[in-house]
Short mmCIF file of C-alpha atoms in Angstrom, two decimals:
data_model
loop_
_atom_site.label_atom_id
_atom_site.label_comp_id
_atom_site.label_asym_id
_atom_site.label_seq_id
_atom_site.Cartn_x
_atom_site.Cartn_y
_atom_site.Cartn_z
CA MET A 226 9.74 102.73 -78.64
CA ALA A 227 7.36 101.92 -75.74
CA SER A 228 8.42 102.06 -72.20
CA GLU A 229 9.48 98.88 -70.44
CA LYS A 230 7.00 96.09 -70.70
CA ASN A 231 4.88 95.49 -67.71
CA HIS A 232 2.44 92.49 -67.37
CA ILE A 233 0.26 91.55 -70.12
CA GLN A 234 -3.02 93.25 -69.89
CA CYS A 235 -4.93 90.85 -71.98
CA SER A 236 -4.28 87.86 -74.02
CA SER A 237 -6.71 86.92 -77.00
CA LYS A 238 -6.81 85.05 -80.22
CA VAL A 239 -7.12 87.88 -82.64
CA GLY A 240 -6.13 91.56 -82.51
CA ILE A 241 -6.81 94.09 -85.29
CA ILE A 242 -5.01 97.61 -85.66
CA GLY A 243 -7.38 100.34 -87.16
CA ALA A 244 -11.05 100.70 -87.32
CA GLY A 245 -11.28 102.08 -90.84
CA ILE A 246 -13.13 100.17 -93.74
CA SER A 247 -10.73 97.33 -93.47
CA GLY A 248 -10.64 97.14 -89.70
CA ILE A 249 -14.41 97.03 -89.38
CA ALA A 250 -14.85 94.45 -92.20
CA ALA A 251 -12.01 92.25 -90.51
CA ALA A 252 -13.79 92.54 -87.00
CA LYS A 253 -17.17 91.61 -88.63
CA GLN A 254 -15.69 88.52 -90.34
CA LEU A 255 -13.62 87.53 -87.39
CA ARG A 256 -16.16 88.34 -84.65
CA HIS A 257 -16.64 84.73 -83.57
CA TYR A 258 -13.12 84.94 -82.14
CA GLY A 259 -13.84 88.20 -80.06
CA PRO A 260 -11.24 90.22 -81.59
CA LEU A 261 -9.85 93.53 -79.86
CA VAL A 262 -9.65 96.44 -82.41
CA PHE A 263 -7.38 99.16 -81.52
CA GLU A 264 -8.35 102.64 -82.90
CA ALA A 265 -5.98 105.51 -82.19
CA THR A 266 -8.86 108.14 -82.56
CA ASN A 267 -12.46 108.50 -81.14
CA SER A 268 -14.12 107.27 -84.24
CA ILE A 269 -14.35 104.72 -86.83
CA GLY A 270 -14.02 105.36 -90.48
CA GLY A 271 -10.18 105.94 -91.12
CA VAL A 272 -9.44 108.21 -94.11
CA TRP A 273 -13.27 108.99 -94.36
CA LYS A 274 -13.28 110.73 -91.07
CA HIS A 275 -9.77 112.06 -90.78
CA CYS A 276 -8.74 112.90 -94.45
CA SER A 277 -11.83 114.38 -95.74
CA PHE A 278 -12.91 118.01 -96.68
CA SER A 279 -16.45 119.36 -96.64
CA SER A 280 -16.44 118.85 -100.49
CA THR A 281 -15.20 115.35 -100.43
CA LYS A 282 -17.46 112.82 -101.86
CA LEU A 283 -17.25 109.12 -102.99
CA GLN A 284 -15.86 108.68 -106.33
CA THR A 285 -17.91 105.56 -107.25
CA PRO A 286 -21.62 105.08 -107.36
CA ARG A 287 -22.94 103.90 -103.92
CA CYS A 288 -24.19 100.52 -105.39
CA ASP A 289 -20.38 99.92 -106.22
CA PHE A 290 -19.26 100.82 -102.72
CA GLU A 291 -21.22 98.66 -100.12
CA PHE A 292 -20.80 95.60 -98.17
CA SER A 293 -22.15 92.39 -99.72
CA ASP A 294 -24.73 91.87 -96.97
CA TYR A 295 -25.57 95.43 -96.15
CA PRO A 296 -26.81 97.52 -99.15
CA TRP A 297 -27.26 101.36 -99.18
CA PRO A 298 -30.83 102.35 -98.01
CA GLU A 299 -31.15 104.25 -101.46
CA ARG A 300 -28.51 102.09 -103.44
CA ASP A 301 -29.87 103.17 -106.92
CA ASN A 302 -29.52 106.93 -106.00
CA ALA A 303 -27.39 108.30 -108.78
CA SER A 304 -25.78 110.96 -106.64
CA PHE A 305 -22.48 110.48 -105.00
CA PRO A 306 -22.54 110.37 -101.30
CA SER A 307 -20.67 112.94 -99.23
CA HIS A 308 -17.98 111.85 -96.80
CA VAL A 309 -20.59 112.35 -93.96
CA GLN A 310 -22.93 109.93 -95.74
CA VAL A 311 -20.21 107.37 -96.02
CA LEU A 312 -19.41 107.61 -92.50
CA GLU A 313 -23.03 107.27 -91.61
CA TYR A 314 -23.07 104.05 -93.79
CA LEU A 315 -20.26 102.50 -92.07
CA HIS A 316 -21.38 103.32 -88.62
CA ASN A 317 -24.81 101.85 -89.45
CA TYR A 318 -23.02 98.77 -90.63
CA ALA A 319 -20.98 98.36 -87.60
CA THR A 320 -23.97 98.89 -85.38
CA HIS A 321 -26.07 96.38 -87.36
CA PHE A 322 -23.52 93.60 -87.00
CA ASP A 323 -22.57 94.60 -83.25
CA VAL A 324 -19.00 95.23 -84.14
CA LEU A 325 -18.37 98.39 -82.18
CA LYS A 326 -18.26 96.49 -79.02
CA TYR A 327 -14.85 95.06 -80.12
CA VAL A 328 -13.34 98.52 -80.65
CA LYS A 329 -11.33 100.33 -78.11
CA PHE A 330 -11.09 103.76 -79.03
CA ASN A 331 -8.36 106.43 -78.36
CA SER A 332 -5.98 103.46 -78.21
CA LYS A 333 -2.68 104.07 -80.17
CA VAL A 334 -0.44 101.24 -80.96
CA LEU A 335 3.01 102.29 -80.11
CA GLU A 336 5.07 99.06 -80.66
CA ILE A 337 4.74 95.56 -81.95
CA ARG A 338 6.94 92.68 -80.86
CA TYR A 339 7.17 89.08 -82.23
CA VAL A 340 7.26 86.31 -79.59
CA GLY A 341 6.23 83.32 -81.72
CA ASP A 342 7.01 79.89 -80.37
CA ARG A 343 9.25 80.78 -77.41
CA THR A 344 10.68 77.35 -77.53
CA SER A 345 12.44 77.81 -81.08
CA GLN A 346 14.05 80.44 -83.10
CA LEU A 347 12.25 81.97 -85.95
CA ASP A 348 12.86 80.05 -89.25
CA MET A 349 13.24 82.83 -91.98
CA LYS A 350 13.18 80.45 -94.73
CA PRO A 351 10.18 77.99 -94.02
CA LYS A 352 8.50 75.90 -96.58
CA GLU A 353 5.04 76.04 -95.29
CA TYR A 354 3.37 79.23 -93.73
CA GLY A 355 1.38 77.21 -91.00
CA SER A 356 -1.84 77.99 -89.23
CA LEU A 357 -3.02 81.57 -88.35
CA LEU A 358 -3.94 80.32 -84.83
CA ASN A 359 -1.40 78.11 -83.11
CA GLY A 360 -2.80 78.23 -79.51
CA TYR A 361 -0.09 80.48 -78.09
CA PRO A 362 0.60 84.18 -78.59
CA ALA A 363 2.70 85.25 -81.70
CA TRP A 364 2.59 88.98 -81.21
CA GLU A 365 2.61 91.37 -78.50
CA VAL A 366 1.22 95.02 -78.75
CA ALA A 367 2.00 97.93 -76.69
CA VAL A 368 -1.01 100.43 -76.57
CA GLU A 369 -1.25 103.89 -75.32
CA THR A 370 -4.86 105.32 -74.35
CA ASN A 371 -5.79 108.98 -73.97
CA GLN A 372 -6.99 108.11 -70.50
CA SER A 373 -3.59 106.87 -69.20
CA THR A 374 0.01 107.61 -70.01
CA LYS A 375 0.78 104.05 -68.99
CA VAL A 376 1.52 101.69 -71.70
CA GLN A 377 -0.57 98.50 -71.72
CA TRP A 378 0.66 95.26 -73.44
CA TYR A 379 -1.65 92.77 -75.24
CA ALA A 380 -0.86 89.42 -76.68
CA PHE A 381 -2.44 87.82 -79.75
CA GLU A 382 -2.25 84.58 -81.64
CA PHE A 383 -2.97 86.40 -84.77
CA LEU A 384 -2.60 90.14 -85.82
CA VAL A 385 -4.58 91.97 -88.57
CA VAL A 386 -2.89 95.25 -89.54
CA CYS A 387 -5.44 97.70 -91.12
CA ILE A 388 -3.72 101.22 -90.61
CA GLY A 389 -3.94 101.74 -94.25
CA LYS A 390 -1.74 103.78 -97.00
CA TYR A 391 -3.25 107.13 -96.19
CA GLY A 392 -3.48 109.47 -93.20
CA ASP A 393 -1.14 109.69 -90.15
CA LEU A 394 2.17 110.21 -91.85
CA PRO A 395 2.10 112.97 -94.57
CA ARG A 396 4.57 112.77 -97.37
CA MET A 397 6.55 116.05 -97.33
CA PRO A 398 8.58 117.57 -100.40
CA VAL A 399 12.32 117.84 -99.75
CA PHE A 400 13.81 121.24 -100.56
CA PRO A 401 17.36 122.64 -101.04
CA PRO A 402 18.91 124.23 -97.70
CA HIS A 403 17.04 127.59 -96.56
CA GLN A 404 14.31 127.04 -99.14
CA GLY A 405 11.89 124.99 -97.18
CA GLU A 406 8.82 126.24 -95.51
CA GLU A 407 10.89 127.96 -92.86
CA ALA A 408 11.92 130.64 -95.58
CA PHE A 409 8.20 131.40 -96.25
CA LEU A 410 6.33 133.95 -94.23
CA GLY A 411 2.98 132.58 -94.87
CA LYS A 412 1.21 129.53 -93.58
CA VAL A 413 1.98 125.86 -94.79
CA LEU A 414 -0.39 122.92 -94.13
CA HIS A 415 -0.59 119.47 -95.44
CA ALA A 416 -3.92 118.32 -96.73
CA LEU A 417 -4.04 116.06 -93.54
CA ASP A 418 -3.88 119.21 -91.41
CA TYR A 419 -6.36 121.07 -93.22
CA ALA A 420 -8.83 118.07 -92.88
CA LYS A 421 -8.59 118.56 -89.19
CA LEU A 422 -10.14 122.09 -89.54
CA ASP A 423 -13.83 122.60 -89.05
CA GLU A 424 -15.71 124.32 -92.05
CA ASP A 425 -15.66 127.73 -90.18
CA ALA A 426 -11.75 127.54 -89.61
CA ALA A 427 -11.22 126.22 -93.11
CA HIS A 428 -13.22 129.13 -94.80
CA LYS A 429 -11.40 131.73 -92.57
CA LEU A 430 -7.99 130.22 -93.73
CA LEU A 431 -8.90 130.53 -97.38
CA LYS A 432 -11.16 133.67 -97.57
CA GLY A 433 -9.30 136.59 -99.36
CA LYS A 434 -5.94 134.66 -99.26
CA LYS A 435 -3.78 133.92 -102.28
CA VAL A 436 -3.66 130.18 -101.96
CA ALA A 437 -1.39 127.78 -103.69
CA VAL A 438 -2.38 124.11 -103.93
CA VAL A 439 0.37 121.67 -104.59
CA GLY A 440 -0.74 118.42 -106.36
CA TYR A 441 -3.23 117.29 -109.04
CA LYS A 442 -4.87 114.29 -107.59
CA LYS A 443 -8.27 114.06 -105.75
CA SER A 444 -7.32 115.70 -102.62
CA ALA A 445 -5.74 118.69 -104.56
CA ILE A 446 -8.66 118.89 -106.83
CA ASP A 447 -11.05 119.12 -103.90
CA LEU A 448 -8.84 121.61 -102.15
CA ALA A 449 -8.96 124.09 -105.23
CA VAL A 450 -12.68 123.92 -105.48
CA GLU A 451 -12.93 124.64 -101.72
CA CYS A 452 -10.47 127.59 -102.15
CA ALA A 453 -12.47 128.85 -105.15
CA THR A 454 -15.79 128.57 -103.29
CA ALA A 455 -14.41 130.41 -100.29
CA ASN A 456 -13.11 133.37 -102.35
CA GLN A 457 -16.48 134.03 -104.31
CA GLY A 458 -17.32 137.60 -104.24
CA PRO A 459 -15.62 140.98 -103.62
CA GLY A 460 -12.06 140.69 -102.17
CA GLY A 461 -11.63 137.16 -103.55
CA GLN A 462 -8.39 135.58 -104.77
CA PRO A 463 -7.79 132.90 -107.25
CA CYS A 464 -6.31 129.62 -106.17
CA THR A 465 -3.38 128.38 -108.13
CA MET A 466 -2.70 124.64 -108.54
CA VAL A 467 1.17 123.66 -108.58
CA ILE A 468 1.35 120.61 -110.79
CA ARG A 469 4.29 118.54 -110.91
CA THR A 470 2.84 115.26 -112.46
CA LEU A 471 -0.40 115.48 -114.42
CA HIS A 472 -2.96 112.48 -114.06
CA TRP A 473 -6.10 111.94 -116.10
CA THR A 474 -9.41 113.18 -114.64
CA VAL A 475 -12.92 112.26 -115.69
CA PRO A 476 -16.42 113.73 -115.18
CA SER A 477 -18.35 112.07 -112.32
CA TYR A 478 -20.96 110.40 -114.73
CA TRP A 479 -18.03 108.63 -116.60
CA ILE A 480 -17.42 106.34 -113.69
CA TRP A 481 -20.46 104.30 -114.33
CA GLY A 482 -19.13 102.72 -117.49
CA LEU A 483 -15.38 102.61 -117.21
CA PRO A 484 -14.88 99.54 -114.98
CA PHE A 485 -16.83 97.20 -117.26
CA PHE A 486 -14.79 97.80 -120.38
CA LEU A 487 -11.44 97.96 -118.85
CA PHE A 488 -11.73 94.89 -116.57
CA PHE A 489 -12.71 92.75 -119.58
CA SER A 490 -10.12 94.28 -121.84
CA THR A 491 -6.90 93.88 -119.56
CA ARG A 492 -7.43 90.41 -118.35
CA SER A 493 -4.02 88.77 -118.67
CA SER A 494 -3.21 85.56 -120.60
CA GLN A 495 -0.62 84.45 -117.74
CA PHE A 496 -3.67 83.50 -115.57
CA LEU A 497 -5.32 81.16 -118.00
CA HIS A 498 -3.66 78.12 -116.59
CA GLU A 499 -4.96 78.76 -113.22
CA ARG A 500 -8.58 79.08 -114.47
CA PRO A 501 -10.70 75.84 -113.82
CA TYR A 502 -12.89 74.67 -116.63
CA GLN A 503 -15.86 76.47 -115.07
CA THR A 504 -14.16 79.77 -116.04
CA LEU A 505 -12.69 79.14 -119.14
CA PHE A 506 -15.17 80.92 -121.38
CA LYS A 507 -14.87 84.02 -119.10
CA THR A 508 -11.08 83.89 -119.63
CA LEU A 509 -11.20 83.32 -123.29
CA LEU A 510 -13.66 85.96 -123.91
CA CYS A 511 -11.33 88.47 -122.12
CA LEU A 512 -8.22 87.25 -124.01
CA LEU A 513 -10.00 87.98 -127.22
CA LEU A 514 -10.64 91.46 -125.88
CA SER A 515 -7.28 92.04 -124.74
CA PRO A 516 -5.71 93.70 -127.83
CA MET A 517 -8.50 96.40 -127.69
CA ARG A 518 -7.08 97.73 -124.38
CA ARG A 519 -4.66 100.17 -126.02
CA GLY A 520 -7.54 101.29 -128.54
CA ILE A 521 -10.00 101.75 -125.70
CA SER A 522 -7.44 103.75 -123.73
CA LYS A 523 -6.96 105.96 -126.93
CA PHE A 524 -10.66 106.47 -127.33
CA ILE A 525 -11.07 107.60 -123.75
CA GLU A 526 -8.26 109.84 -124.06
CA SER A 527 -9.72 111.57 -127.13
CA TYR A 528 -13.10 111.76 -125.53
CA LEU A 529 -11.68 113.46 -122.42
CA ALA A 530 -9.60 115.94 -124.41
CA TRP A 531 -12.72 116.79 -126.44
CA LYS A 532 -15.15 116.94 -123.50
CA LEU A 533 -12.89 118.70 -121.01
CA PRO A 534 -10.63 121.82 -121.51
CA LEU A 535 -7.56 119.88 -120.69
CA VAL A 536 -5.68 121.27 -123.67
CA LYS A 537 -6.65 124.82 -123.13
CA TYR A 538 -5.30 124.66 -119.53
CA GLY A 539 -2.37 122.37 -120.23
CA LEU A 540 -3.79 119.61 -118.12
CA LYS A 541 -3.56 116.81 -120.71
CA PRO A 542 -1.08 114.04 -119.31
CA ASP A 543 1.54 112.59 -121.63
CA HIS A 544 1.08 109.02 -120.47
CA PRO A 545 -1.88 106.69 -121.51
CA PHE A 546 -5.06 106.79 -119.51
CA VAL A 547 -4.94 103.08 -118.71
CA GLU A 548 -1.82 103.76 -116.73
CA ASP A 549 -3.77 106.04 -114.37
CA TYR A 550 -6.57 103.60 -114.13
CA ALA A 551 -4.02 100.71 -113.61
CA SER A 552 -2.43 102.68 -110.68
CA CYS A 553 -5.71 103.95 -109.09
CA GLN A 554 -4.84 107.44 -109.84
CA MET A 555 -7.82 108.43 -111.87
CA ALA A 556 -9.51 111.22 -110.05
CA VAL A 557 -13.33 112.18 -110.66
CA LEU A 558 -13.75 115.89 -111.00
CA PRO A 559 -16.15 117.88 -108.90
CA GLU A 560 -19.03 119.10 -110.95
CA ASN A 561 -17.86 122.78 -111.03
CA PHE A 562 -14.09 122.31 -111.13
CA PHE A 563 -13.68 123.77 -114.71
CA GLU A 564 -16.52 126.20 -114.27
CA GLU A 565 -14.33 127.79 -111.53
CA ALA A 566 -11.30 127.67 -113.87
CA ASP A 567 -13.15 129.34 -116.65
CA LYS A 568 -14.12 132.21 -114.15
CA GLY A 569 -10.47 132.61 -113.27
CA ASN A 570 -11.01 131.28 -109.74
CA ILE A 571 -8.57 128.28 -110.27
CA LEU A 572 -5.15 128.80 -112.10
CA PHE A 573 -2.59 126.24 -113.08
CA LYS A 574 1.14 126.21 -112.97
CA ARG A 575 3.26 123.12 -114.00
CA SER A 576 6.67 122.79 -112.71
CA SER A 577 8.89 119.75 -111.88
CA LYS A 578 10.85 121.58 -109.23
CA TRP A 579 9.73 124.34 -106.87
CA TRP A 580 10.67 125.54 -103.47
CA PHE A 581 9.73 128.42 -101.18
CA TRP A 582 10.81 132.07 -101.00
CA SER A 583 9.61 134.55 -98.43
CA ARG A 584 6.32 135.55 -100.10
CA GLY A 585 5.33 132.34 -101.88
CA ILE A 586 6.85 129.69 -104.22
CA GLU A 587 9.68 129.96 -106.69
CA PHE A 588 9.87 127.66 -109.92
CA GLU A 589 12.91 126.29 -111.80
CA ASP A 590 12.23 128.75 -114.69
CA LYS A 591 12.83 131.69 -112.11
CA THR A 592 9.31 132.57 -111.97
CA ARG A 593 7.59 133.40 -108.59
CA LEU A 594 4.15 133.04 -107.18
CA GLU A 595 3.04 134.99 -104.34
CA ALA A 596 0.89 133.26 -101.73
CA ASP A 597 -0.39 133.81 -98.31
CA VAL A 598 -1.34 129.95 -97.89
CA VAL A 599 0.16 126.81 -99.35
CA LEU A 600 -1.84 123.65 -99.05
CA LEU A 601 0.32 120.44 -99.71
CA ALA A 602 -1.78 117.72 -101.26
CA THR A 603 1.33 115.73 -101.63
CA GLY A 604 0.25 112.37 -100.39
CA TYR A 605 0.89 109.97 -97.40
CA ASP A 606 3.83 107.64 -96.56
CA GLY A 607 1.84 104.55 -95.66
CA LYS A 608 4.79 102.15 -96.03
CA LYS A 609 7.16 104.07 -93.72
CA LYS A 610 4.22 104.25 -91.28
CA LEU A 611 3.98 100.54 -91.24
CA GLN A 612 7.76 99.73 -91.29
CA ASP A 613 8.13 102.00 -88.28
CA LEU A 614 5.64 99.97 -86.39
CA LEU A 615 6.79 96.51 -87.27
CA PRO A 616 9.92 94.87 -85.60
CA GLU A 617 12.95 93.65 -87.42
CA PRO A 618 13.48 91.57 -89.32
CA PHE A 619 9.89 92.08 -90.72
CA SER A 620 10.37 95.74 -91.05
CA SER A 621 12.87 95.02 -93.74
CA LEU A 622 10.61 92.29 -95.32
CA VAL A 623 7.30 94.08 -95.70
CA VAL A 624 8.49 95.95 -98.84
CA ASP A 625 10.52 94.23 -101.57
CA SER A 626 13.23 95.66 -103.55
CA SER A 627 10.98 97.30 -106.09
CA GLY A 628 8.96 99.08 -103.28
CA ILE A 629 5.96 96.86 -103.45
CA MET A 630 4.41 95.01 -100.44
CA PRO A 631 4.53 91.29 -101.91
CA LEU A 632 1.16 90.35 -100.26
CA TYR A 633 -0.47 87.05 -101.34
CA ARG A 634 -4.28 87.49 -102.14
CA GLY A 635 -3.57 91.06 -101.08
CA THR A 636 -3.57 89.92 -97.52
CA ILE A 637 -0.72 87.63 -96.37
CA HIS A 638 3.00 88.31 -96.59
CA PRO A 639 4.45 84.82 -97.12
CA LEU A 640 7.61 85.66 -94.78
CA ILE A 641 5.60 87.31 -91.81
CA PRO A 642 3.92 84.53 -89.54
CA ASN A 643 0.42 85.05 -87.97
CA MET A 644 -0.10 88.40 -89.41
CA ALA A 645 -2.38 89.73 -92.11
CA PHE A 646 -2.63 93.14 -93.80
CA VAL A 647 -5.77 94.61 -95.21
CA GLY A 648 -6.19 97.93 -97.01
CA TYR A 649 -2.88 98.25 -98.50
CA ILE A 650 -3.31 97.11 -102.03
CA GLU A 651 -5.88 99.18 -103.98
CA SER A 652 -8.60 98.41 -106.47
CA VAL A 653 -11.57 100.15 -108.14
CA SER A 654 -13.60 99.59 -105.09
CA ASN A 655 -11.51 99.35 -101.96
CA LEU A 656 -14.60 98.31 -99.93
CA HIS A 657 -15.33 95.49 -102.09
CA THR A 658 -11.80 94.03 -102.10
CA ALA A 659 -11.47 94.62 -98.32
CA GLU A 660 -14.49 92.85 -97.62
CA LEU A 661 -13.69 89.90 -99.84
CA ARG A 662 -10.11 89.61 -98.41
CA CYS A 663 -11.54 89.64 -95.02
CA ILE A 664 -14.15 86.81 -95.67
CA TRP A 665 -11.08 84.83 -97.24
CA LEU A 666 -9.02 85.46 -94.08
CA ALA A 667 -11.72 84.21 -91.66
CA ARG A 668 -12.24 81.15 -93.61
CA LEU A 669 -8.38 80.66 -93.54
CA ALA A 670 -8.24 81.09 -89.79
CA ASP A 671 -11.01 78.69 -89.48
CA GLU A 672 -8.70 76.18 -91.20
CA LYS A 673 -11.45 75.73 -94.14
CA PHE A 674 -8.63 75.56 -96.56
CA LYS A 675 -4.86 75.79 -96.48
CA LEU A 676 -2.40 78.13 -98.13
CA PRO A 677 0.01 76.89 -100.74
CA GLY A 678 3.70 76.71 -99.99
CA ILE A 679 5.58 79.81 -99.24
CA GLU A 680 7.66 79.57 -102.54
CA LYS A 681 4.35 79.21 -104.54
CA MET A 682 2.83 82.20 -102.78
CA LEU A 683 5.98 84.25 -103.60
CA GLU A 684 5.67 83.10 -107.18
CA GLN A 685 2.10 84.32 -107.47
CA THR A 686 2.73 87.81 -105.91
CA ASN A 687 5.61 88.12 -108.32
CA GLU A 688 3.48 87.25 -111.25
CA GLU A 689 1.01 90.08 -110.30
CA ILE A 690 3.61 92.60 -109.71
CA GLN A 691 4.96 91.78 -113.29
CA VAL A 692 1.57 92.47 -114.61
CA MET A 693 1.53 95.87 -112.82
CA LYS A 694 5.00 96.73 -114.26
CA ARG A 695 3.83 95.93 -117.61
CA THR A 696 0.73 97.98 -117.33
CA THR A 697 1.86 101.24 -115.77
CA ARG A 698 4.97 103.29 -114.73
CA PHE A 699 3.10 103.97 -111.53
CA TYR A 700 3.28 100.28 -110.45
CA LYS A 701 4.69 101.06 -106.86
CA ARG A 702 1.12 102.29 -105.99
CA HIS A 703 0.18 98.61 -106.09
CA CYS A 704 -3.44 98.65 -107.62
CA ILE A 705 -4.97 95.66 -108.95
CA SER A 706 -7.72 97.38 -111.03
CA THR A 707 -6.61 95.85 -114.18
CA TYR A 708 -7.11 92.35 -112.84
CA SER A 709 -9.80 92.78 -110.18
CA ILE A 710 -11.88 90.05 -111.46
CA ASN A 711 -8.85 87.62 -111.55
CA HIS A 712 -8.11 88.49 -108.04
CA SER A 713 -11.79 87.83 -106.96
CA ASP A 714 -11.85 84.70 -108.91
CA ASP A 715 -8.83 83.37 -107.27
CA ILE A 716 -10.12 84.25 -103.72
CA CYS A 717 -13.48 82.48 -104.48
CA GLU A 718 -11.88 79.40 -105.99
CA GLU A 719 -9.28 79.09 -102.96
CA MET A 720 -12.30 79.30 -100.43
CA GLY A 721 -14.15 76.64 -102.40
CA TRP A 722 -16.64 79.01 -103.75
CA ASN A 723 -17.92 78.99 -107.41
CA SER A 724 -16.08 82.00 -109.22
CA TRP A 725 -19.13 82.40 -111.49
CA ARG A 726 -21.08 84.63 -109.56
CA LYS A 727 -24.19 85.46 -111.79
CA LYS A 728 -27.27 83.59 -112.64
CA ASN A 729 -26.45 82.47 -116.07
CA TRP A 730 -23.36 82.56 -118.66
CA PHE A 731 -24.67 85.80 -120.55
CA SER A 732 -24.75 87.88 -117.32
CA GLU A 733 -21.29 86.22 -116.19
CA ALA A 734 -19.70 87.41 -119.53
CA PHE A 735 -21.35 90.61 -120.03
CA SER A 736 -22.78 92.11 -116.86
CA PRO A 737 -20.39 94.05 -114.35
CA TYR A 738 -19.93 92.44 -110.89
CA SER A 739 -21.26 94.30 -107.82
CA SER A 740 -20.51 93.39 -104.11
CA GLN A 741 -23.82 91.80 -103.83
CA ASP A 742 -22.63 89.04 -106.16
CA TYR A 743 -20.08 88.05 -103.35
CA GLU A 744 -22.39 87.50 -100.51
CA GLU A 745 -21.59 84.52 -98.59
CA ASN A 746 -24.95 82.80 -98.79
CA LYS A 747 -25.17 83.23 -102.41
CA GLU A 748 -23.12 79.77 -102.99
CA ASN A 749 -24.43 77.34 -105.37
#
């Protein structure tokens, strides 16, 4: 909790917490309100700045990861940009649209208080959501800066939370008594802490060491490659990946074709009644292809098992490929990942349970792995981070009984007034969905359209949650990849845009969408 509240430092219409991709997109779209953006660090970029390693690259082609009105300088370049290039792109975007002037760096939000309409009590069962901007403060935010230990308070009519699901709060494994990291004589780092090391420090940590990497998603795979690279030559030691749950991985060149087939093959029939006549053809086409989804998934699984040595190393998942695609857990392999495994520089150990002993890791089958360094790529607890920040009763409401944030259009929680959340529901291209949601949010703030009733919004979010539950066992990750087109169509229609974004019906039916299709001035 923050210290006792002193006078309000500043009162403004719009406040934004976080200057990652979502925060910068929100600031750009809401800049006519002169927003204040609080960023706890000294840089924009979010996870691209603070959760990246030297080997981290974008997992999608650059043309699929760009703002609609700010293309990459070399958007047709087939190479995957490094995290440094992504940061440069984001900084150039923020500079081009003069967004940086709204950002208060080294400003950490400690507490949020709801003040709302001081003349009445909060109605927890309203029928209508109401306006985002009411003319009086709804939220007060306590902020601590590096320059002062004194907490400053700010008041806002509308607050946009963009602190995201990753970074800040690592998810740590739970161990039996006396078998946690305190029992281990070596060094333990979460991927978040490793990302803070410079290149020399990271190389020194790994060189000549027996390293165990716990996990098998993107961060873990990148860490294993960095470990193998650091241990080339005399005195090098293999890196062992400790894997609890396997997920599908794909070669980098495959990412180009996957979204087109899976978007069209997984469109749900339950959205048919919501499609206007102009999008009926597109919906019917997807309904015809829907039965092919399982077959397409099986084909991809067979191809990957043939193309990659998944069976050889015991890395073929037991669940269908589409379940990882539907939960945004499909990882793109670094080019030399299996080359390093073939050289013996990366080893694999599967185990559902493990714990520490003095010289490394012990497994449920009683085998032991010696290690000098253990790197935990065990994820982040973004929901807890958010719940710790919000006051009651909103902290209890932000996640429903199934562990999902019920956000209408991926942005508005129907039961939390004058607040929006951007960057919590994932998609194939998080930048694209963040920008489109922020465009929608700005038009909502400008009262260019109205939200449906709260009951209707809750029904809509529940429908989407049911789609995810039917598609993947990992639905709690809340990813919309299998109905991204529906999501974008709904947002366009609600804003009064034409959901047909292509020049003709053939392109509309068979060409994949890009961010540039959703440029604001592309209306017809």
